[in-house]
Every structure is written in C-alpha cells, then in structure tokens.
Amino acid sequence: MEQVQAVFSAQRQAREAELKLQSLRLRPSMGGDDGMTLTAEVSAELLERALHVIDDSGGTARE
C-alpha cells in the first residue's frame, strides 16, 4: 500500500476527489484545518487511477 497525499486549491475540489476515491473503495481522510488536503492508503493496482482522480479534481498528489 502507498500513502498518497493531495493538496487542492479549494475545499470543493478536495470534497470531489474524496467522493471519487470512495467510489474506488478507498478511504481517504481529509486533513488540515482548511479542508483542502487529503490522504489515502492506495494499493498498487489502484494507484494510477487514484492519481488520475486527484489530478482530474484539480489537486496535486504526493506519494
């Protein structure tokens, strides 16, 4: 499992990514006081899809 952290420029984008990651059966957790970061444990087989979801939602991912 990889831990992926993502940063977004708006809470709306972070929430969108959170919901999409949940649809992949992942359990992202929102972090930070601003609600614009999230962290998720991602299996190797879902890593590329998760990174795409984050990018598509307007976020920047760090593994």
GROMACS .gro file of N, CA and C in nm:
model
  189
    1MET      N    1   0.085  -0.118   0.000
    1MET     CA    2   0.000   0.000   0.000
    1MET      C    3   0.089   0.124   0.000
    2GLU      N    4   0.045   0.221  -0.076
    2GLU     CA    5   0.113   0.351  -0.084
    2GLU      C    6   0.026   0.455  -0.013
    3GLN      N    7   0.088   0.545   0.053
    3GLN     CA    8   0.015   0.657   0.110
    3GLN      C    9   0.027   0.773   0.012
    4VAL      N   10  -0.087   0.825  -0.030
    4VAL     CA   11  -0.091   0.937  -0.123
    4VAL      C   12  -0.152   1.056  -0.051
    5GLN      N   13  -0.084   1.169  -0.059
    5GLN     CA   14  -0.135   1.294  -0.005
    5GLN      C   15  -0.165   1.387  -0.122
    6ALA      N   16  -0.272   1.460  -0.110
    6ALA     CA   17  -0.310   1.553  -0.216
    6ALA      C   18  -0.347   1.688  -0.157
    7VAL      N   19  -0.313   1.792  -0.232
    7VAL     CA   20  -0.343   1.930  -0.193
    7VAL      C   21  -0.428   1.991  -0.303
    8PHE      N   22  -0.530   2.064  -0.262
    8PHE     CA   23  -0.623   2.128  -0.355
    8PHE      C   24  -0.629   2.277  -0.328
    9SER      N   25  -0.668   2.353  -0.428
    9SER     CA   26  -0.677   2.498  -0.412
    9SER      C   27  -0.813   2.540  -0.356
   10ALA      N   28  -0.908   2.447  -0.347
   10ALA     CA   29  -1.041   2.478  -0.294
   10ALA      C   30  -1.100   2.356  -0.224
   11GLN      N   31  -1.180   2.380  -0.121
   11GLN     CA   32  -1.245   2.271  -0.049
   11GLN      C   33  -1.335   2.189  -0.141
   12ARG      N   34  -1.401   2.255  -0.233
   12ARG     CA   35  -1.491   2.187  -0.327
   12ARG      C   36  -1.416   2.079  -0.405
   13GLN      N   37  -1.296   2.111  -0.449
   13GLN     CA   38  -1.216   2.016  -0.525
   13GLN      C   39  -1.175   1.897  -0.439
   14ALA      N   40  -1.136   1.926  -0.315
   14ALA     CA   41  -1.097   1.819  -0.223
   14ALA      C   42  -1.214   1.726  -0.195
   15ARG      N   43  -1.330   1.783  -0.176
   15ARG     CA   44  -1.451   1.701  -0.150
   15ARG      C   45  -1.485   1.615  -0.271
   16GLU      N   46  -1.474   1.673  -0.390
   16GLU     CA   47  -1.500   1.597  -0.514
   16GLU      C   48  -1.405   1.477  -0.523
   17ALA      N   49  -1.278   1.499  -0.498
   17ALA     CA   50  -1.180   1.390  -0.503
   17ALA      C   51  -1.210   1.286  -0.396
   18GLU      N   52  -1.247   1.332  -0.277
   18GLU     CA   53  -1.279   1.239  -0.168
   18GLU      C   54  -1.392   1.144  -0.210
   19LEU      N   55  -1.498   1.199  -0.267
   19LEU     CA   56  -1.611   1.116  -0.309
   19LEU      C   57  -1.573   1.019  -0.421
   20LYS      N   58  -1.493   1.065  -0.515
   20LYS     CA   59  -1.450   0.978  -0.625
   20LYS      C   60  -1.358   0.866  -0.574
   21LEU      N   61  -1.270   0.898  -0.481
   21LEU     CA   62  -1.181   0.796  -0.424
   21LEU      C   63  -1.262   0.694  -0.344
   22GLN      N   64  -1.366   0.740  -0.277
   22GLN     CA   65  -1.452   0.647  -0.204
   22GLN      C   66  -1.521   0.551  -0.300
   23SER      N   67  -1.553   0.597  -0.420
   23SER     CA   68  -1.617   0.508  -0.518
   23SER      C   69  -1.521   0.399  -0.567
   24LEU      N   70  -1.390   0.422  -0.548
   24LEU     CA   71  -1.291   0.319  -0.581
   24LEU      C   72  -1.267   0.226  -0.462
   25ARG      N   73  -1.348   0.240  -0.359
   25ARG     CA   74  -1.338   0.162  -0.236
   25ARG      C   75  -1.217   0.201  -0.151
   26LEU      N   76  -1.171   0.324  -0.166
   26LEU     CA   77  -1.063   0.376  -0.084
   26LEU      C   78  -1.125   0.456   0.030
   27ARG      N   79  -1.047   0.479   0.133
   27ARG     CA   80  -1.096   0.556   0.248
   27ARG      C   81  -1.007   0.678   0.272
   28PRO      N   82  -1.025   0.779   0.190
   28PRO     CA   83  -0.944   0.900   0.210
   28PRO      C   84  -0.986   0.973   0.337
   29SER      N   85  -0.892   1.041   0.397
   29SER     CA   86  -0.924   1.123   0.513
   29SER      C   87  -0.883   1.266   0.484
   30MET      N   88  -0.971   1.357   0.519
   30MET     CA   89  -0.943   1.498   0.499
   30MET      C   90  -0.847   1.542   0.609
   31GLY      N   91  -0.753   1.628   0.572
   31GLY     CA   92  -0.657   1.675   0.670
   31GLY      C   93  -0.644   1.825   0.666
   32GLY      N   94  -0.578   1.878   0.764
   32GLY     CA   95  -0.557   2.023   0.767
   32GLY      C   96  -0.681   2.097   0.814
   33ASP      N   97  -0.661   2.214   0.866
   33ASP     CA   98  -0.771   2.295   0.914
   33ASP      C   99  -0.851   2.359   0.801
   34ASP      N  100  -0.788   2.368   0.684
   34ASP     CA  101  -0.852   2.436   0.572
   34ASP      C  102  -0.942   2.345   0.489
   35GLY      N  103  -0.937   2.212   0.510
   35GLY     CA  104  -1.019   2.118   0.434
   35GLY      C  105  -0.976   2.104   0.290
   36MET      N  106  -0.850   2.140   0.261
   36MET     CA  107  -0.805   2.134   0.122
   36MET      C  108  -0.694   2.031   0.100
   37THR      N  109  -0.676   1.941   0.195
   37THR     CA  110  -0.580   1.832   0.178
   37THR      C  111  -0.648   1.701   0.214
   38LEU      N  112  -0.600   1.594   0.153
   38LEU     CA  113  -0.649   1.462   0.190
   38LEU      C  114  -0.536   1.361   0.178
   39THR      N  115  -0.554   1.250   0.249
   39THR     CA  116  -0.457   1.142   0.250
   39THR      C  117  -0.533   1.012   0.230
   40ALA      N  118  -0.475   0.920   0.151
   40ALA     CA  119  -0.539   0.790   0.129
   40ALA      C  120  -0.433   0.681   0.118
   41GLU      N  121  -0.465   0.564   0.170
   41GLU     CA  122  -0.383   0.445   0.151
   41GLU      C  123  -0.434   0.378   0.022
   42VAL      N  124  -0.344   0.358  -0.073
   42VAL     CA  125  -0.384   0.310  -0.205
   42VAL      C  126  -0.301   0.187  -0.241
   43SER      N  127  -0.368   0.083  -0.287
   43SER     CA  128  -0.297  -0.037  -0.332
   43SER      C  129  -0.230  -0.010  -0.466
   44ALA      N  130  -0.130  -0.090  -0.497
   44ALA     CA  131  -0.054  -0.071  -0.620
   44ALA      C  132  -0.143  -0.076  -0.743
   45GLU      N  133  -0.243  -0.163  -0.742
   45GLU     CA  134  -0.329  -0.177  -0.860
   45GLU      C  135  -0.424  -0.059  -0.880
   46LEU      N  136  -0.449   0.019  -0.776
   46LEU     CA  137  -0.537   0.136  -0.789
   46LEU      C  138  -0.462   0.269  -0.789
   47LEU      N  139  -0.331   0.264  -0.775
   47LEU     CA  140  -0.253   0.387  -0.762
   47LEU      C  141  -0.271   0.481  -0.881
   48GLU      N  142  -0.257   0.432  -1.002
   48GLU     CA  143  -0.271   0.519  -1.120
   48GLU      C  144  -0.411   0.579  -1.129
   49ARG      N  145  -0.512   0.501  -1.099
   49ARG     CA  146  -0.650   0.553  -1.103
   49ARG      C  147  -0.669   0.661  -0.997
   50ALA      N  148  -0.616   0.638  -0.878
   50ALA     CA  149  -0.629   0.736  -0.771
   50ALA      C  150  -0.558   0.867  -0.808
   51LEU      N  151  -0.439   0.856  -0.863
   51LEU     CA  152  -0.366   0.976  -0.904
   51LEU      C  153  -0.442   1.052  -1.013
   52HIS      N  154  -0.505   0.979  -1.103
   52HIS     CA  155  -0.585   1.043  -1.209
   52HIS      C  156  -0.705   1.117  -1.148
   53VAL      N  157  -0.772   1.054  -1.052
   53VAL     CA  158  -0.886   1.118  -0.985
   53VAL      C  159  -0.842   1.248  -0.920
   54ILE      N  160  -0.730   1.244  -0.851
   54ILE     CA  161  -0.679   1.364  -0.783
   54ILE      C  162  -0.648   1.474  -0.884
   55ASP      N  163  -0.578   1.438  -0.990
   55ASP     CA  164  -0.544   1.535  -1.094
   55ASP      C  165  -0.670   1.589  -1.161
   56ASP      N  166  -0.764   1.502  -1.193
   56ASP     CA  167  -0.888   1.541  -1.260
   56ASP      C  168  -0.972   1.634  -1.172
   57SER      N  169  -0.958   1.620  -1.041
   57SER     CA  170  -1.032   1.705  -0.948
   57SER      C  171  -0.962   1.836  -0.918
   58GLY      N  172  -0.844   1.856  -0.977
   58GLY     CA  173  -0.773   1.982  -0.960
   58GLY      C  174  -0.668   1.980  -0.850
   59GLY      N  175  -0.631   1.861  -0.804
   59GLY     CA  176  -0.534   1.851  -0.696
   59GLY      C  177  -0.394   1.816  -0.744
   60THR      N  178  -0.301   1.826  -0.653
   60THR     CA  179  -0.163   1.788  -0.676
   60THR      C  180  -0.131   1.677  -0.576
   61ALA      N  181  -0.087   1.562  -0.627
   61ALA     CA  182  -0.061   1.446  -0.541
   61ALA      C  183   0.088   1.431  -0.510
   62ARG      N  184   0.111   1.380  -0.388
   62ARG     CA  185   0.245   1.342  -0.346
   62ARG      C  186   0.235   1.200  -0.293
   63GLU      N  187   0.328   1.116  -0.337
   63GLU     CA  188   0.329   0.977  -0.286
   63GLU      C  189   0.423   0.968  -0.170
   0.00000   0.00000   0.00000
